[in-house]
Amino acid sequence: MKIKVLKTDSDTWQKDVLDCFTKNEPVALPTETVYGLAAPASSDLAIERIYEIKERPRFNPLILHVREDWKLDEFFEVNDLEKKLIEKFWPGPLSLLVKKKNVSDLVTAGSDYVVARAPAHPIFRQVLSALGAPLVAPSANSSTKLSPTTAQAVVEDLGTKLNLVVDGGICEWGVESTIVKVEGSSCLILREGALSREDIIAAGFKLQEPSSAEVSVTPGSQLKHYSPQIPLFLFENSEEWLKDAVAKTLFIQVLASDYKGSFPFQNLKILAPDDDFKTASKNLFDFLRSAQNAYSEIKVLKTKQVGLGRAINDRLERGSTRTK
Ligand code: TXA
Ligand code: MG
């Protein structure tokens, strides 16, 4: 199978996407977080292909993607607090765990709850409108590997298994959506992501402190994830980080301000030279992916546990061979 990289300047790009869906073939589409491997939520065969292509364990459910301006109670139930979250943050990088209605067990891996989100990316939204029905879309990478933030990254990982990727350039956020569950009068974060705890609190919502018991609620959180093909070591402390290197070690710091001391080795990359977490998250998977080909190991200095820094540290921890 030869993958086609589709630009959206043609008149026919949406038709090409819908044609693939008719043949039960998923299509890689850009979202504002990462590229997703999309298929109609009603197509059992296309969903089966998603699991096959990603080599994803069948117990790991898929996110349902909708438009916020649809009649959502066709697909899931929302209470008052969930409705407020939707009004505030959709479209955007918030995913909600809600009680499902008319969503197949293949999407939710048998659960009565579905994780739903309304992506903000115009290309993804246009496909939703053209289809007129929800799409499922896990990140468009092989299971456990780095999430793709460019069409090129999708081609490198899944190019032999897919028909089509729509090129929307580099994703705005570069890390996945934040998954939230409403519990009583407050919100619980099941997966850290592009929408930060601070954003949720600033909008007037109560947030529960994470407890280790709850981290296992999202099946995908238990898996090894986000791993580059070379060892990645994560360090809390800059002295440990800079202790030693081999010839092809790439050092990475997240913000310029995370470390300002002298640097004794050859190769240092700073994810955010402008010290903005958003620049860092946008570059994260892209930098790790290009490092795979040029270096033999990566040593990263952890960043501050605030704002988007939490999602960045989370992805680094799960992708790391060892945390120091
Ligand atoms: O930003 C995003 O959310 C991207 C873009 C493409 O939309 N999608 C994404 O999907 O990150 P995926 O499949 O890579 O990660 C979804 C996570 C997994 O950890 C999965 O276990 C969890 O959401 N999840 C999905 N449905 C669930 C459900 N019904 N109950 C609990 N966890 C669920
Ligand atoms: Mg993923």
Short mmCIF file of C-alpha atoms and ligand atoms in Angstrom, two decimals:
data_model
loop_
_atom_site.label_atom_id
_atom_site.label_comp_id
_atom_site.label_asym_id
_atom_site.label_seq_id
_atom_site.Cartn_x
_atom_site.Cartn_y
_atom_site.Cartn_z
CA MET A 1 0.00 0.00 0.00
CA LYS A 2 1.37 3.40 -0.94
CA ILE A 3 0.33 6.26 1.30
CA LYS A 4 -0.88 9.46 -0.35
CA VAL A 5 -0.17 12.78 1.36
CA LEU A 6 -3.12 14.98 0.59
CA LYS A 7 -3.06 18.78 0.63
CA THR A 8 -6.28 20.62 1.24
CA ASP A 9 -5.85 23.11 -1.62
CA SER A 10 -7.57 20.72 -4.04
CA ASP A 11 -11.37 20.64 -4.44
CA THR A 12 -11.54 16.91 -3.98
CA TRP A 13 -9.67 16.26 -0.74
CA GLN A 14 -12.81 15.68 1.33
CA LYS A 15 -14.15 13.25 -1.26
CA ASP A 16 -10.89 11.28 -1.14
CA VAL A 17 -11.23 11.02 2.65
CA LEU A 18 -14.86 9.89 2.48
CA ASP A 19 -13.98 7.35 -0.24
CA CYS A 20 -11.47 5.73 2.11
CA PHE A 21 -14.10 5.55 4.85
CA THR A 22 -16.50 3.88 2.41
CA LYS A 23 -13.83 1.22 1.88
CA ASN A 24 -13.48 0.84 5.67
CA GLU A 25 -10.00 2.34 5.55
CA PRO A 26 -8.98 4.80 8.30
CA VAL A 27 -7.37 8.13 7.32
CA ALA A 28 -4.76 10.11 9.25
CA LEU A 29 -6.05 13.64 9.92
CA PRO A 30 -4.54 16.60 11.75
CA THR A 31 -6.06 17.80 15.01
CA GLU A 32 -4.85 20.74 17.10
CA THR A 33 -3.17 18.28 19.51
CA VAL A 34 -1.60 15.46 17.44
CA TYR A 35 -2.49 13.64 14.19
CA GLY A 36 -5.33 11.15 14.64
CA LEU A 37 -6.07 7.89 12.82
CA ALA A 38 -9.71 8.56 12.02
CA ALA A 39 -12.60 6.30 11.06
CA PRO A 40 -16.40 6.54 11.35
CA ALA A 41 -17.49 5.44 14.82
CA SER A 42 -20.24 3.37 13.21
CA SER A 43 -17.89 1.29 11.06
CA ASP A 44 -16.85 -1.88 12.89
CA LEU A 45 -14.57 -2.90 10.05
CA ALA A 46 -12.72 0.42 9.93
CA ILE A 47 -12.30 0.34 13.72
CA GLU A 48 -10.90 -3.16 13.45
CA ARG A 49 -8.39 -1.77 10.91
CA ILE A 50 -7.35 0.96 13.38
CA TYR A 51 -6.47 -1.65 16.02
CA GLU A 52 -4.63 -3.69 13.40
CA ILE A 53 -2.67 -0.78 11.92
CA LYS A 54 -1.63 0.60 15.32
CA GLU A 55 -1.07 -2.88 16.80
CA ARG A 56 -3.11 -1.55 19.70
CA PRO A 57 -4.38 -3.86 22.43
CA ARG A 58 -8.13 -4.39 22.02
CA PHE A 59 -8.83 -3.43 25.64
CA ASN A 60 -7.64 0.14 25.01
CA PRO A 61 -10.71 2.19 23.93
CA LEU A 62 -10.90 5.01 21.38
CA ILE A 63 -11.91 8.66 21.74
CA LEU A 64 -15.14 9.70 20.03
CA HIS A 65 -14.72 12.93 18.04
CA VAL A 66 -17.78 15.12 17.50
CA ARG A 67 -18.70 18.70 16.69
CA GLU A 68 -19.82 20.74 19.67
CA ASP A 69 -22.73 22.14 17.62
CA TRP A 70 -24.31 18.70 17.09
CA LYS A 71 -27.15 17.25 19.15
CA LEU A 72 -24.79 15.52 21.53
CA ASP A 73 -27.37 13.68 23.61
CA GLU A 74 -27.68 11.26 20.70
CA PHE A 75 -24.25 9.93 21.61
CA PHE A 76 -23.79 10.43 25.36
CA GLU A 77 -25.39 11.85 28.50
CA VAL A 78 -24.10 15.07 30.06
CA ASN A 79 -24.95 16.53 33.47
CA ASP A 80 -24.88 20.26 34.27
CA LEU A 81 -21.21 20.40 35.14
CA GLU A 82 -20.20 18.46 32.02
CA LYS A 83 -22.36 20.83 29.99
CA LYS A 84 -20.50 23.81 31.46
CA LEU A 85 -17.13 22.26 30.65
CA ILE A 86 -18.29 21.67 27.08
CA GLU A 87 -19.54 25.25 26.74
CA LYS A 88 -16.26 26.60 28.05
CA PHE A 89 -13.69 24.37 26.35
CA TRP A 90 -15.18 22.89 23.14
CA PRO A 91 -13.95 22.93 20.48
CA GLY A 92 -10.49 22.34 21.95
CA PRO A 93 -8.16 19.93 23.69
CA LEU A 94 -10.52 18.73 26.44
CA SER A 95 -11.80 15.13 26.38
CA LEU A 96 -14.61 14.09 28.71
CA LEU A 97 -15.45 10.67 30.09
CA VAL A 98 -19.25 10.45 29.90
CA LYS A 99 -22.01 7.84 29.95
CA LYS A 100 -22.44 6.58 26.39
CA LYS A 101 -25.61 6.14 24.31
CA ASN A 102 -25.58 4.46 20.88
CA VAL A 103 -21.81 4.08 20.77
CA SER A 104 -20.55 0.64 19.91
CA ASP A 105 -18.65 -1.56 22.36
CA LEU A 106 -15.82 -1.71 19.84
CA VAL A 107 -15.21 2.02 20.40
CA THR A 108 -15.27 1.80 24.19
CA ALA A 109 -13.76 -1.68 24.61
CA GLY A 110 -16.96 -2.82 26.27
CA SER A 111 -17.27 0.07 28.75
CA ASP A 112 -20.56 1.95 29.31
CA TYR A 113 -18.53 5.15 29.29
CA VAL A 114 -17.05 6.89 26.30
CA VAL A 115 -14.33 9.53 26.13
CA ALA A 116 -15.52 12.31 23.79
CA ARG A 117 -14.01 15.48 22.44
CA ALA A 118 -14.69 18.18 19.84
CA PRO A 119 -11.42 18.97 18.06
CA ALA A 120 -10.72 22.56 17.01
CA HIS A 121 -8.66 21.86 13.89
CA PRO A 122 -10.49 23.16 10.78
CA ILE A 123 -9.54 20.15 8.64
CA PHE A 124 -10.83 17.65 11.19
CA ARG A 125 -13.98 19.72 11.66
CA GLN A 126 -14.62 19.80 7.91
CA VAL A 127 -14.37 16.02 7.73
CA LEU A 128 -16.80 15.67 10.63
CA SER A 129 -19.24 17.97 8.84
CA ALA A 130 -18.83 16.19 5.51
CA LEU A 131 -19.49 12.81 7.13
CA GLY A 132 -22.21 14.17 9.42
CA ALA A 133 -21.38 11.59 12.11
CA PRO A 134 -18.74 11.01 14.82
CA LEU A 135 -15.26 9.76 14.10
CA VAL A 136 -13.03 7.77 16.39
CA ALA A 137 -9.38 8.83 16.33
CA PRO A 138 -6.50 7.53 18.40
CA SER A 139 -3.15 9.18 17.81
CA ALA A 140 -1.83 8.10 14.38
CA ASN A 141 1.23 6.18 15.59
CA SER A 142 2.13 2.55 16.23
CA SER A 143 1.13 1.59 19.75
CA THR A 144 3.82 2.62 22.35
CA LYS A 145 5.66 4.86 19.84
CA LEU A 146 5.86 8.67 19.61
CA SER A 147 2.68 10.52 18.70
CA PRO A 148 2.86 12.26 15.29
CA THR A 149 2.72 16.04 15.07
CA THR A 150 3.33 16.28 11.30
CA ALA A 151 2.09 14.39 8.22
CA GLN A 152 5.70 13.36 7.60
CA ALA A 153 5.83 11.67 11.02
CA VAL A 154 2.69 9.66 10.12
CA VAL A 155 4.29 8.61 6.82
CA GLU A 156 7.49 7.45 8.56
CA ASP A 157 5.62 5.36 11.13
CA LEU A 158 2.55 4.04 9.29
CA GLY A 159 3.28 4.84 5.62
CA THR A 160 3.21 1.19 4.52
CA LYS A 161 -0.10 0.47 6.25
CA LEU A 162 -2.23 3.51 5.35
CA ASN A 163 -3.83 4.88 2.18
CA LEU A 164 -4.11 8.52 3.10
CA VAL A 165 -2.87 11.27 5.39
CA VAL A 166 -4.21 14.81 5.11
CA ASP A 167 -1.40 17.33 5.60
CA GLY A 168 -2.33 20.16 7.95
CA GLY A 169 1.22 21.18 8.88
CA ILE A 170 2.57 20.92 12.41
CA CYS A 171 -0.01 20.54 15.19
CA GLU A 172 -0.61 23.57 17.36
CA TRP A 173 -0.22 21.85 20.78
CA GLY A 174 1.94 18.80 20.06
CA VAL A 175 0.60 16.85 23.06
CA GLU A 176 -2.72 15.06 23.36
CA SER A 177 -5.95 16.37 24.84
CA THR A 178 -6.52 16.41 28.60
CA ILE A 179 -8.95 13.67 29.70
CA VAL A 180 -11.33 14.73 32.47
CA LYS A 181 -13.97 12.87 34.45
CA VAL A 182 -16.59 14.74 36.45
CA GLU A 183 -17.06 13.40 39.97
CA GLY A 184 -19.83 15.10 41.93
CA SER A 185 -19.09 18.82 41.89
CA SER A 186 -15.47 18.56 40.79
CA CYS A 187 -13.26 17.42 37.92
CA LEU A 188 -10.65 14.69 37.96
CA ILE A 189 -7.86 14.64 35.38
CA LEU A 190 -7.37 11.11 34.00
CA ARG A 191 -4.67 12.14 31.53
CA GLU A 192 -2.62 15.35 31.65
CA GLY A 193 -2.65 17.10 28.29
CA ALA A 194 -2.81 20.34 26.35
CA LEU A 195 -5.44 21.89 28.60
CA SER A 196 -3.66 22.56 31.88
CA ARG A 197 -4.94 22.22 35.45
CA GLU A 198 -4.46 25.97 35.77
CA ASP A 199 -6.69 26.60 32.70
CA ILE A 200 -9.47 24.50 34.24
CA ILE A 201 -9.22 26.18 37.63
CA ALA A 202 -9.04 29.67 36.08
CA ALA A 203 -12.36 28.96 34.34
CA GLY A 204 -13.96 28.46 37.74
CA PHE A 205 -14.03 24.64 37.96
CA LYS A 206 -13.05 22.64 41.03
CA LEU A 207 -10.29 20.17 40.47
CA GLN A 208 -9.56 17.07 42.56
CA GLU A 209 -5.97 16.42 43.46
CA PRO A 210 -4.73 13.33 41.65
CA SER A 211 -4.36 10.22 43.78
CA SER A 212 -2.45 7.16 42.59
CA ALA A 213 -5.57 4.98 42.86
CA GLU A 214 -7.25 6.94 40.11
CA VAL A 215 -4.45 6.98 37.58
CA SER A 216 -5.40 3.49 36.40
CA VAL A 217 -8.90 4.58 35.29
CA THR A 218 -7.75 5.33 31.73
CA PRO A 219 -6.59 2.02 30.26
CA GLY A 220 -3.99 3.63 28.01
CA SER A 221 -2.25 5.24 30.98
CA GLN A 222 -0.98 1.89 32.15
CA LEU A 223 0.86 1.13 28.97
CA LYS A 224 4.38 1.90 27.96
CA HIS A 225 3.91 4.87 25.71
CA TYR A 226 5.50 7.65 23.70
CA SER A 227 8.84 5.86 23.34
CA PRO A 228 11.51 6.90 20.87
CA GLN A 229 13.49 4.09 19.22
CA ILE A 230 16.63 4.97 21.18
CA PRO A 231 16.97 5.03 25.01
CA LEU A 232 15.61 8.13 26.68
CA PHE A 233 16.79 8.96 30.20
CA LEU A 234 15.00 11.53 32.31
CA PHE A 235 16.68 13.49 35.10
CA GLU A 236 15.33 15.56 37.97
CA ASN A 237 18.64 17.15 38.72
CA SER A 238 21.00 19.02 36.38
CA GLU A 239 24.20 17.61 37.92
CA GLU A 240 23.05 14.06 37.31
CA TRP A 241 21.85 15.07 33.85
CA LEU A 242 25.30 16.37 32.89
CA LYS A 243 27.34 13.66 34.59
CA ASP A 244 28.43 11.80 31.48
CA ALA A 245 27.85 11.35 27.77
CA VAL A 246 28.77 9.07 24.92
CA ALA A 247 29.71 10.43 21.49
CA LYS A 248 26.15 10.48 20.25
CA THR A 249 24.22 11.66 23.30
CA LEU A 250 21.63 14.32 22.68
CA PHE A 251 20.86 16.49 25.71
CA ILE A 252 17.44 18.08 25.83
CA GLN A 253 16.12 20.74 28.17
CA VAL A 254 12.52 21.90 27.98
CA LEU A 255 12.58 25.63 28.80
CA ALA A 256 15.64 27.84 28.33
CA SER A 257 15.29 28.84 31.99
CA ASP A 258 15.34 25.21 33.25
CA TYR A 259 19.15 25.25 33.07
CA LYS A 260 21.34 28.30 32.55
CA GLY A 261 24.72 26.94 33.67
CA SER A 262 27.64 25.97 31.50
CA PHE A 263 27.23 23.06 29.15
CA PRO A 264 30.28 20.79 28.75
CA PHE A 265 29.15 18.61 25.82
CA GLN A 266 28.43 18.90 22.07
CA ASN A 267 24.76 18.41 21.54
CA LEU A 268 22.10 20.36 23.38
CA LYS A 269 18.58 21.12 22.17
CA ILE A 270 16.20 23.43 23.97
CA LEU A 271 12.55 22.71 23.22
CA ALA A 272 11.52 26.29 24.04
CA PRO A 273 14.29 28.85 23.49
CA ASP A 274 11.56 31.47 24.07
CA ASP A 275 10.78 29.89 27.46
CA ASP A 276 7.14 29.31 26.48
CA PHE A 277 5.71 25.88 27.39
CA LYS A 278 3.54 25.93 24.29
CA THR A 279 6.64 26.10 22.06
CA ALA A 280 8.07 23.21 24.08
CA SER A 281 5.01 20.98 23.73
CA LYS A 282 4.76 21.72 20.02
CA ASN A 283 8.41 20.67 19.51
CA LEU A 284 8.49 17.73 21.93
CA PHE A 285 7.57 14.73 19.75
CA ASP A 286 9.04 16.31 16.63
CA PHE A 287 12.48 16.77 18.26
CA LEU A 288 12.42 13.27 19.78
CA ARG A 289 11.48 11.79 16.44
CA SER A 290 14.32 13.47 14.55
CA ALA A 291 16.78 12.55 17.31
CA GLN A 292 16.02 8.84 16.74
CA ASN A 293 17.96 8.88 13.48
CA ALA A 294 20.91 11.02 14.48
CA TYR A 295 21.80 9.99 18.05
CA SER A 296 22.25 6.86 20.15
CA GLU A 297 20.63 8.11 23.37
CA ILE A 298 18.70 11.08 24.71
CA LYS A 299 19.11 12.63 28.16
CA VAL A 300 16.36 15.02 29.20
CA LEU A 301 16.17 17.36 32.16
CA LYS A 302 12.68 17.41 33.63
CA THR A 303 10.86 20.72 33.64
CA LYS A 304 8.67 22.44 36.25
CA GLN A 305 5.43 20.68 37.26
CA VAL A 306 3.23 23.64 36.30
CA GLY A 307 0.87 24.34 33.38
CA LEU A 308 1.75 22.40 30.24
CA GLY A 309 4.95 21.32 31.99
CA ARG A 310 2.94 18.54 33.65
CA ALA A 311 1.84 17.00 30.34
CA ILE A 312 5.38 17.33 28.98
CA ASN A 313 6.91 15.59 32.03
CA ASP A 314 4.19 12.92 31.86
CA ARG A 315 5.02 12.06 28.22
CA LEU A 316 8.75 12.06 28.97
CA GLU A 317 8.32 9.79 31.98
CA ARG A 318 6.29 7.27 30.04
CA GLY A 319 8.66 7.36 27.08
CA SER A 320 11.75 7.02 29.25
CA THR A 321 13.87 3.96 29.74
CA ARG A 322 14.67 5.11 33.24
CA THR A 323 13.82 8.11 35.43
CA LYS A 324 16.57 9.51 37.64
O1 TXA B 1 -5.61 14.67 21.57
C1 TXA B 1 -6.11 13.55 21.53
O2 TXA B 1 -6.88 13.14 22.42
C2 TXA B 1 -5.75 12.64 20.34
C3 TXA B 1 -6.30 13.27 19.07
C4 TXA B 1 -6.02 12.44 17.84
O3 TXA B 1 -7.67 13.54 19.22
N1 TXA B 1 -6.24 11.31 20.53
C5 TXA B 1 -5.67 10.45 21.43
O4 TXA B 1 -6.21 9.17 21.42
O5 TXA B 1 -4.77 10.77 22.17
P1 TXA B 1 -5.44 7.91 22.02
O6 TXA B 1 -6.25 6.75 21.61
O7 TXA B 1 -4.01 7.94 21.58
O8 TXA B 1 -5.54 8.12 23.57
C6 TXA B 1 -6.82 8.01 24.17
C7 TXA B 1 -6.71 7.68 25.62
C8 TXA B 1 -6.19 6.29 25.87
O9 TXA B 1 -5.28 6.34 26.95
C9 TXA B 1 -7.44 5.50 26.24
O10 TXA B 1 -7.14 4.48 27.14
C10 TXA B 1 -8.32 6.56 26.88
O11 TXA B 1 -8.05 7.72 26.16
N2 TXA B 1 -9.75 6.24 26.70
C11 TXA B 1 -10.45 6.27 25.55
N3 TXA B 1 -11.72 5.87 25.75
C12 TXA B 1 -11.84 5.58 27.05
C13 TXA B 1 -12.91 5.08 27.88
N4 TXA B 1 -14.10 4.79 27.38
N5 TXA B 1 -12.66 4.90 29.20
C14 TXA B 1 -11.45 5.18 29.70
N6 TXA B 1 -10.39 5.64 28.98
C15 TXA B 1 -10.57 5.82 27.67
MG MG B 2 -1.99 7.68 21.70
#
